[in-house]
Amino acid sequence: MNTILKTTALGVSLLLTMPVLAQAESYTIDPSHSFVKFETSHLGVSKLSGRFNNIAGKLRYDPAVGEESQSVEVSIDTSSLDTNWADRDKHLRSGDFFNVAKFSNATFKSTKFNGDASGGTLTGILTFLGVSKNIEFPITKIGEGKDPWGGYRVGFEGIYKMTRKDFGMDFNLGPAAELVNVTLQIEAIKDK
Amino acid sequence: MTSEIKKKSYSLSTKLLHWLIAGHMIGLIVSGWWIVDLSFYSSWYYYAPSLHKSFGAVVFLIGLLLLLNKFRKRPPTLAGHTNLEKLASKFAHFLLFASVLTIPISGYIFTTFTGQNVSIFNTFNIPAVFVTSEKIRDLAIEFHIYASYGIAGVVFVHAGGALKHHFLDKDRTLRRMLW
């Protein structure tokens, strides 16, 4: 029942946003040049960072049309997390952290953008560990232009400061590690 | 006379290896069950995984030596065992040997997945030599968990069988492994 409601809601919201989105140029995220990284403190003495190796998504970007023409949808395969230490990755994939057996993906769908061609604030829904939350974070455009192979590319960077336990990830790693900086470096190629 | 005594019990090296491996296997299964629930602030969180790996390498080595002894030394015979008991014990021994060799390998596969060595008692390293896929890694993790709990059951059957022979049948099955 819940799933039907959600699917219907999604369908309706897609229909409502369709006319706006149709005006903007659509892009597909280039996974080979996109990086989703996470970083937190280790005991307050140093930083620990990792990344998700598999991501996918679409974005719409057309600053000439206006703020409402910009949106992004990203899906992150959380089981592809990588901190370059197999034992830690194993623990991170477990139920104590990312619980990848149950939730293999985290998704972000933007609902609003305030800003201009150089960047701004992105608002949207992050679904992670089965919890959907409205979040906002700043993004900046890194650059855009033709690539040497006939395509057109644009790149953005956004940093979201996540409080882990808001999404139910509450394994105690000390007070210094409750906040995780999630950095999205996204490069996308214009659809033909 | 001497040959008759010899036949009554296992060789000294087999006995030593047997009881060593028994202690290691129980320790490794229990520590594995306990390690995954340790809190970040437990001092064992830092030390226990590396000890578990070190003893895992030791159990693999003892397993190899014990297997070598199985072929090298003739086991003592017992007339009282039924064919079913012989078959069951052979099957249990096969599972025990198989697990003691494959469970450490599965641990090695997933702990070296990102290329780190395995440090043995902080004295030497076993290098990471396999480059494997995430599928194989996940399979190795599942195997490590389920084979370990599965073999714990076989250990109970194995020990239960020995105790049954000792207390109910009152034969030398257990004693030939003791003295």
Short mmCIF file of C-alpha atoms in Angstrom, two decimals:
data_model
loop_
_atom_site.label_atom_id
_atom_site.label_comp_id
_atom_site.label_asym_id
_atom_site.label_seq_id
_atom_site.Cartn_x
_atom_site.Cartn_y
_atom_site.Cartn_z
CA MET A 1 0.00 0.00 0.00
CA ASN A 2 2.77 2.32 1.05
CA THR A 3 4.70 1.47 -2.11
CA ILE A 4 1.64 2.16 -4.28
CA LEU A 5 1.18 5.54 -2.60
CA LYS A 6 4.84 6.37 -3.06
CA THR A 7 4.83 5.32 -6.70
CA THR A 8 1.68 7.34 -7.36
CA ALA A 9 3.14 10.37 -5.59
CA LEU A 10 6.31 9.99 -7.62
CA GLY A 11 4.33 9.67 -10.85
CA VAL A 12 2.27 12.76 -10.08
CA SER A 13 5.31 14.78 -9.10
CA LEU A 14 7.09 13.70 -12.28
CA LEU A 15 4.07 14.80 -14.35
CA LEU A 16 3.99 18.17 -12.60
CA THR A 17 7.68 18.84 -13.09
CA MET A 18 7.79 17.49 -16.64
CA PRO A 19 6.87 20.73 -18.49
CA VAL A 20 9.56 22.65 -16.62
CA LEU A 21 12.18 19.97 -17.06
CA ALA A 22 11.41 19.58 -20.75
CA GLN A 23 12.69 23.07 -21.36
CA ALA A 24 16.13 22.39 -19.92
CA GLU A 25 19.01 20.55 -21.49
CA SER A 26 19.44 17.12 -20.00
CA TYR A 27 22.77 15.61 -19.06
CA THR A 28 23.89 12.17 -17.99
CA ILE A 29 26.43 11.82 -15.20
CA ASP A 30 29.76 10.47 -16.41
CA PRO A 31 30.67 7.91 -13.74
CA SER A 32 34.29 7.79 -14.86
CA HIS A 33 34.72 11.47 -14.00
CA SER A 34 32.42 11.77 -11.01
CA PHE A 35 33.37 11.20 -7.42
CA VAL A 36 31.24 10.91 -4.34
CA LYS A 37 33.47 11.12 -1.31
CA PHE A 38 32.84 11.05 2.41
CA GLU A 39 35.07 12.28 5.15
CA THR A 40 34.86 12.22 8.91
CA SER A 41 37.15 12.70 11.86
CA HIS A 42 39.17 9.86 13.32
CA LEU A 43 39.25 10.41 17.10
CA GLY A 44 39.63 14.12 16.52
CA VAL A 45 43.26 13.63 15.56
CA SER A 46 42.96 13.08 11.85
CA LYS A 47 40.54 12.61 8.99
CA LEU A 48 39.29 9.47 7.40
CA SER A 49 37.99 9.51 3.88
CA GLY A 50 36.39 7.13 1.48
CA ARG A 51 34.42 7.12 -1.71
CA PHE A 52 31.63 5.32 -3.51
CA ASN A 53 32.90 3.73 -6.68
CA ASN A 54 29.55 3.24 -8.42
CA ILE A 55 27.26 6.18 -9.02
CA ALA A 56 24.74 7.07 -11.70
CA GLY A 57 22.33 9.88 -12.45
CA LYS A 58 20.92 12.62 -14.60
CA LEU A 59 20.89 16.36 -14.37
CA ARG A 60 19.18 19.22 -16.09
CA TYR A 61 21.11 22.38 -16.52
CA ASP A 62 20.14 25.40 -18.56
CA PRO A 63 20.94 28.65 -16.74
CA ALA A 64 19.46 30.67 -19.59
CA VAL A 65 16.02 29.30 -18.76
CA GLY A 66 16.35 30.03 -15.06
CA GLU A 67 16.65 28.47 -11.61
CA GLU A 68 13.71 26.16 -12.05
CA SER A 69 15.39 24.48 -15.02
CA GLN A 70 18.21 23.05 -12.92
CA SER A 71 17.84 19.73 -11.21
CA VAL A 72 19.79 16.62 -10.40
CA GLU A 73 19.09 13.00 -9.56
CA VAL A 74 21.90 10.84 -8.27
CA SER A 75 21.89 7.22 -7.22
CA ILE A 76 24.80 5.91 -5.20
CA ASP A 77 25.55 2.22 -4.85
CA THR A 78 26.56 2.22 -1.18
CA SER A 79 27.97 -1.32 -1.38
CA SER A 80 30.71 0.14 -3.59
CA LEU A 81 32.12 2.12 -0.66
CA ASP A 82 35.89 2.11 -0.51
CA THR A 83 38.16 3.41 2.26
CA ASN A 84 41.16 1.45 1.04
CA TRP A 85 41.10 -0.90 4.04
CA ALA A 86 39.22 -4.16 3.51
CA ASP A 87 38.39 -4.85 7.18
CA ARG A 88 36.98 -1.37 7.71
CA ASP A 89 35.02 -1.53 4.45
CA LYS A 90 33.54 -4.83 5.62
CA HIS A 91 32.45 -3.23 8.90
CA LEU A 92 31.10 -0.16 7.06
CA ARG A 93 28.99 -2.35 4.75
CA SER A 94 27.49 -4.15 7.76
CA GLY A 95 24.36 -3.32 9.72
CA ASP A 96 26.37 -1.06 12.05
CA PHE A 97 26.78 1.47 9.24
CA PHE A 98 25.60 1.30 5.63
CA ASN A 99 23.62 -1.93 5.96
CA VAL A 100 24.12 -2.63 2.25
CA ALA A 101 22.37 -6.00 2.42
CA LYS A 102 19.15 -4.12 3.10
CA PHE A 103 19.74 -0.71 1.51
CA SER A 104 21.99 -1.01 -1.51
CA ASN A 105 21.39 2.53 -2.77
CA ALA A 106 21.28 6.09 -1.53
CA THR A 107 19.47 8.54 -3.77
CA PHE A 108 19.24 12.28 -3.98
CA LYS A 109 16.55 14.07 -6.01
CA SER A 110 16.65 17.82 -6.08
CA THR A 111 13.39 19.72 -5.70
CA LYS A 112 14.60 23.31 -5.86
CA PHE A 113 17.62 25.34 -6.87
CA ASN A 114 18.44 28.89 -5.81
CA GLY A 115 21.32 30.46 -7.64
CA ASP A 116 22.74 31.22 -11.02
CA ALA A 117 25.07 29.75 -13.64
CA SER A 118 27.99 29.74 -11.20
CA GLY A 119 26.22 27.84 -8.45
CA GLY A 120 23.87 28.27 -5.55
CA THR A 121 21.91 26.22 -3.06
CA LEU A 122 20.39 22.92 -4.00
CA THR A 123 17.42 21.57 -2.07
CA GLY A 124 16.13 18.06 -2.39
CA ILE A 125 15.31 14.73 -0.87
CA LEU A 126 18.06 12.41 0.25
CA THR A 127 16.97 8.83 0.79
CA PHE A 128 19.53 6.90 2.77
CA LEU A 129 19.12 3.82 4.97
CA GLY A 130 15.39 3.94 4.27
CA VAL A 131 15.09 7.47 5.68
CA SER A 132 14.02 10.27 3.33
CA LYS A 133 14.96 13.75 4.43
CA ASN A 134 14.72 17.17 2.89
CA ILE A 135 18.23 18.57 2.76
CA GLU A 136 19.98 21.54 1.24
CA PHE A 137 23.60 22.22 0.49
CA PRO A 138 25.70 24.64 -1.55
CA ILE A 139 26.95 23.72 -5.00
CA THR A 140 29.33 25.47 -7.31
CA LYS A 141 29.90 24.98 -10.98
CA ILE A 142 33.48 23.99 -11.68
CA GLY A 143 33.27 24.51 -15.43
CA GLU A 144 31.58 23.63 -18.67
CA GLY A 145 32.46 23.37 -22.32
CA LYS A 146 33.02 21.18 -25.33
CA ASP A 147 35.17 18.11 -24.86
CA PRO A 148 37.62 17.01 -27.60
CA TRP A 149 35.36 14.13 -28.67
CA GLY A 150 32.24 15.96 -29.82
CA GLY A 151 30.39 16.16 -26.51
CA TYR A 152 29.47 18.98 -24.16
CA ARG A 153 30.24 18.68 -20.47
CA VAL A 154 29.51 20.46 -17.23
CA GLY A 155 30.95 19.86 -13.77
CA PHE A 156 29.66 20.70 -10.30
CA GLU A 157 30.85 20.31 -6.77
CA GLY A 158 28.61 20.20 -3.74
CA ILE A 159 29.33 19.54 -0.08
CA TYR A 160 26.69 18.28 2.29
CA LYS A 161 27.45 18.09 5.99
CA MET A 162 25.58 15.07 7.19
CA THR A 163 24.70 14.25 10.78
CA ARG A 164 24.86 10.45 10.58
CA LYS A 165 22.32 9.71 13.25
CA ASP A 166 19.62 11.71 11.40
CA PHE A 167 19.55 8.71 9.08
CA GLY A 168 19.80 6.17 11.87
CA MET A 169 23.53 5.52 11.51
CA ASP A 170 24.43 5.81 15.17
CA PHE A 171 27.36 3.43 15.75
CA ASN A 172 29.46 5.30 18.31
CA LEU A 173 32.74 6.50 16.80
CA GLY A 174 33.15 9.32 19.28
CA PRO A 175 31.86 12.89 19.31
CA ALA A 176 34.30 14.00 16.59
CA ALA A 177 32.86 11.57 14.05
CA GLU A 178 29.17 12.35 14.24
CA LEU A 179 29.37 14.71 11.31
CA VAL A 180 30.34 13.42 7.88
CA ASN A 181 31.22 15.67 4.98
CA VAL A 182 29.82 14.24 1.78
CA THR A 183 31.35 15.75 -1.33
CA LEU A 184 29.78 15.31 -4.74
CA GLN A 185 32.00 16.02 -7.68
CA ILE A 186 29.81 15.47 -10.66
CA GLU A 187 30.70 15.65 -14.31
CA ALA A 188 27.91 15.22 -16.80
CA ILE A 189 27.68 14.94 -20.57
CA LYS A 190 24.86 16.62 -22.50
CA ASP A 191 22.40 14.13 -23.97
CA LYS A 192 22.21 14.12 -27.74
CA MET B 1 54.08 -56.18 22.52
CA THR B 2 55.26 -52.72 21.55
CA SER B 3 53.37 -52.79 18.28
CA GLU B 4 50.22 -53.74 20.16
CA ILE B 5 50.59 -50.77 22.50
CA LYS B 6 51.27 -48.50 19.56
CA LYS B 7 48.10 -49.59 17.86
CA LYS B 8 46.09 -48.78 20.94
CA SER B 9 46.51 -45.06 20.67
CA TYR B 10 47.41 -42.25 18.28
CA SER B 11 50.97 -41.03 17.93
CA LEU B 12 52.17 -38.34 20.33
CA SER B 13 52.42 -35.75 17.55
CA THR B 14 48.87 -36.50 16.39
CA LYS B 15 47.56 -36.15 19.94
CA LEU B 16 49.35 -32.83 20.44
CA LEU B 17 48.19 -31.46 17.10
CA HIS B 18 44.65 -32.70 17.71
CA TRP B 19 44.25 -30.92 21.05
CA LEU B 20 46.03 -27.82 19.76
CA ILE B 21 43.68 -27.59 16.80
CA ALA B 22 40.65 -28.23 19.02
CA GLY B 23 41.58 -25.29 21.25
CA HIS B 24 42.33 -23.04 18.29
CA MET B 25 39.09 -23.88 16.49
CA ILE B 26 36.93 -23.21 19.53
CA GLY B 27 38.84 -19.99 20.25
CA LEU B 28 38.54 -18.78 16.68
CA ILE B 29 34.82 -19.54 16.35
CA VAL B 30 34.01 -17.88 19.68
CA SER B 31 36.26 -14.88 19.01
CA GLY B 32 34.78 -14.41 15.54
CA TRP B 33 31.28 -14.39 17.00
CA TRP B 34 32.39 -11.91 19.66
CA ILE B 35 34.58 -9.59 17.54
CA VAL B 36 31.81 -8.42 15.19
CA ASP B 37 29.85 -6.93 18.11
CA LEU B 38 32.74 -5.15 19.85
CA SER B 39 32.28 -1.45 20.45
CA PHE B 40 34.68 1.09 19.01
CA TYR B 41 35.85 1.95 22.52
CA SER B 42 36.70 -1.60 23.56
CA SER B 43 40.47 -2.15 23.64
CA TRP B 44 39.76 -5.50 22.01
CA TYR B 45 38.32 -3.62 19.02
CA TYR B 46 41.90 -2.72 18.23
CA TYR B 47 43.70 -5.96 19.15
CA ALA B 48 41.26 -8.84 18.68
CA PRO B 49 40.94 -8.83 14.87
CA SER B 50 44.68 -9.01 14.40
CA LEU B 51 44.96 -11.85 16.95
CA HIS B 52 42.06 -13.67 15.25
CA LYS B 53 43.93 -13.47 11.92
CA SER B 54 47.22 -14.61 13.46
CA PHE B 55 45.62 -17.64 15.13
CA GLY B 56 43.74 -18.27 11.89
CA ALA B 57 47.07 -18.68 10.11
CA VAL B 58 48.25 -20.99 12.92
CA VAL B 59 45.14 -23.19 12.71
CA PHE B 60 45.68 -23.55 8.96
CA LEU B 61 49.24 -24.71 9.59
CA ILE B 62 48.22 -27.18 12.33
CA GLY B 63 45.51 -28.46 9.99
CA LEU B 64 48.10 -29.18 7.31
CA LEU B 65 50.38 -31.00 9.77
CA LEU B 66 47.50 -33.04 11.15
CA LEU B 67 46.45 -33.98 7.62
CA LEU B 68 50.02 -35.01 6.93
CA ASN B 69 49.99 -37.21 10.05
CA LYS B 70 46.74 -38.81 8.92
CA PHE B 71 48.49 -40.19 5.86
CA ARG B 72 51.89 -40.73 7.46
CA LYS B 73 50.85 -42.58 10.63
CA ARG B 74 48.56 -45.56 10.74
CA PRO B 75 45.59 -44.87 13.06
CA PRO B 76 44.86 -47.29 15.88
CA THR B 77 42.09 -49.73 15.15
CA LEU B 78 38.99 -50.45 17.17
CA ALA B 79 36.86 -53.53 16.55
CA GLY B 80 33.73 -52.25 18.25
CA HIS B 81 32.71 -49.58 15.78
CA THR B 82 29.75 -50.20 13.50
CA ASN B 83 29.95 -49.39 9.81
CA LEU B 84 27.54 -46.52 10.27
CA GLU B 85 29.74 -45.06 13.03
CA LYS B 86 32.80 -45.42 10.82
CA LEU B 87 31.07 -43.70 7.92
CA ALA B 88 29.74 -40.90 10.13
CA SER B 89 33.10 -40.28 11.74
CA LYS B 90 34.85 -40.30 8.36
CA PHE B 91 32.37 -37.73 7.08
CA ALA B 92 32.79 -35.55 10.19
CA HIS B 93 36.60 -35.77 9.90
CA PHE B 94 36.38 -34.76 6.25
CA LEU B 95 34.29 -31.69 7.16
CA LEU B 96 36.63 -30.76 10.02
CA PHE B 97 39.70 -30.96 7.80
CA ALA B 98 38.01 -29.15 4.92
CA SER B 99 36.84 -26.32 7.16
CA VAL B 100 40.11 -25.87 8.98
CA LEU B 101 41.82 -25.34 5.63
CA THR B 102 39.15 -23.35 3.77
CA ILE B 103 37.83 -21.02 6.49
CA PRO B 104 41.24 -19.35 7.03
CA ILE B 105 41.63 -19.00 3.24
CA SER B 106 38.23 -17.29 2.97
CA GLY B 107 39.26 -14.88 5.75
CA TYR B 108 42.52 -14.20 3.97
CA ILE B 109 40.65 -13.44 0.72
CA PHE B 110 38.39 -10.77 2.18
CA THR B 111 40.89 -9.22 4.57
CA THR B 112 43.42 -8.68 1.76
CA PHE B 113 40.76 -7.49 -0.71
CA THR B 114 42.13 -3.94 -0.91
CA GLY B 115 45.73 -5.10 -1.04
CA GLN B 116 46.79 -5.01 2.61
CA ASN B 117 49.10 -7.68 4.01
CA VAL B 118 48.02 -9.85 6.92
CA SER B 119 50.31 -9.24 9.86
CA ILE B 120 50.96 -12.40 11.87
CA PHE B 121 51.59 -11.62 15.56
CA ASN B 122 53.18 -8.35 14.38
CA THR B 123 56.27 -10.33 13.38
CA PHE B 124 55.83 -11.08 9.71
CA ASN B 125 53.37 -10.42 6.92
CA ILE B 126 51.48 -12.71 4.62
CA PRO B 127 51.28 -10.66 1.43
CA ALA B 128 48.06 -10.09 -0.45
CA VAL B 129 48.44 -12.13 -3.61
CA PHE B 130 44.88 -12.64 -4.87
CA VAL B 131 43.19 -9.90 -6.80
CA THR B 132 39.56 -10.87 -6.70
CA SER B 133 36.14 -9.49 -7.54
CA GLU B 134 33.61 -8.05 -5.11
CA LYS B 135 31.40 -11.09 -5.81
CA ILE B 136 34.12 -13.50 -4.71
CA ARG B 137 34.89 -11.30 -1.69
CA ASP B 138 31.25 -11.29 -0.60
CA LEU B 139 31.07 -15.05 -1.15
CA ALA B 140 34.20 -15.48 1.00
CA ILE B 141 32.61 -13.41 3.78
CA GLU B 142 29.40 -15.48 3.71
CA PHE B 143 31.40 -18.70 3.68
CA HIS B 144 33.56 -17.53 6.60
CA ILE B 145 30.46 -16.91 8.71
CA TYR B 146 28.29 -19.90 7.82
CA ALA B 147 31.06 -22.48 7.53
CA SER B 148 32.35 -21.43 10.98
CA TYR B 149 28.98 -21.79 12.68
CA GLY B 150 28.34 -24.96 10.69
CA ILE B 151 31.61 -26.50 11.77
CA ALA B 152 30.84 -25.59 15.38
CA GLY B 153 27.95 -28.04 15.01
CA VAL B 154 30.25 -30.71 13.57
CA VAL B 155 32.63 -30.17 16.52
CA PHE B 156 29.72 -30.91 18.88
CA VAL B 157 28.86 -34.10 16.98
CA HIS B 158 32.53 -35.13 16.88
CA ALA B 159 33.02 -34.52 20.62
CA GLY B 160 29.62 -36.00 21.42
CA GLY B 161 30.56 -39.16 19.50
CA ALA B 162 33.81 -39.48 21.43
CA LEU B 163 32.01 -39.01 24.75
CA LYS B 164 29.35 -41.54 23.76
CA HIS B 165 32.05 -44.13 23.07
CA HIS B 166 33.79 -43.31 26.33
CA PHE B 167 30.82 -43.27 28.70
CA LEU B 168 28.20 -45.46 27.04
CA ASP B 169 30.18 -47.99 24.98
CA LYS B 170 33.10 -47.80 27.44
CA ASP B 171 35.66 -48.35 24.65
CA ARG B 172 39.03 -46.71 23.94
CA THR B 173 37.84 -44.30 21.22
CA LEU B 174 38.49 -41.21 23.33
CA ARG B 175 41.33 -42.65 25.40
CA ARG B 176 43.45 -43.44 22.35
CA MET B 177 43.54 -39.67 21.72
CA LEU B 178 44.43 -38.96 25.37
CA TRP B 179 47.04 -41.44 26.60
#
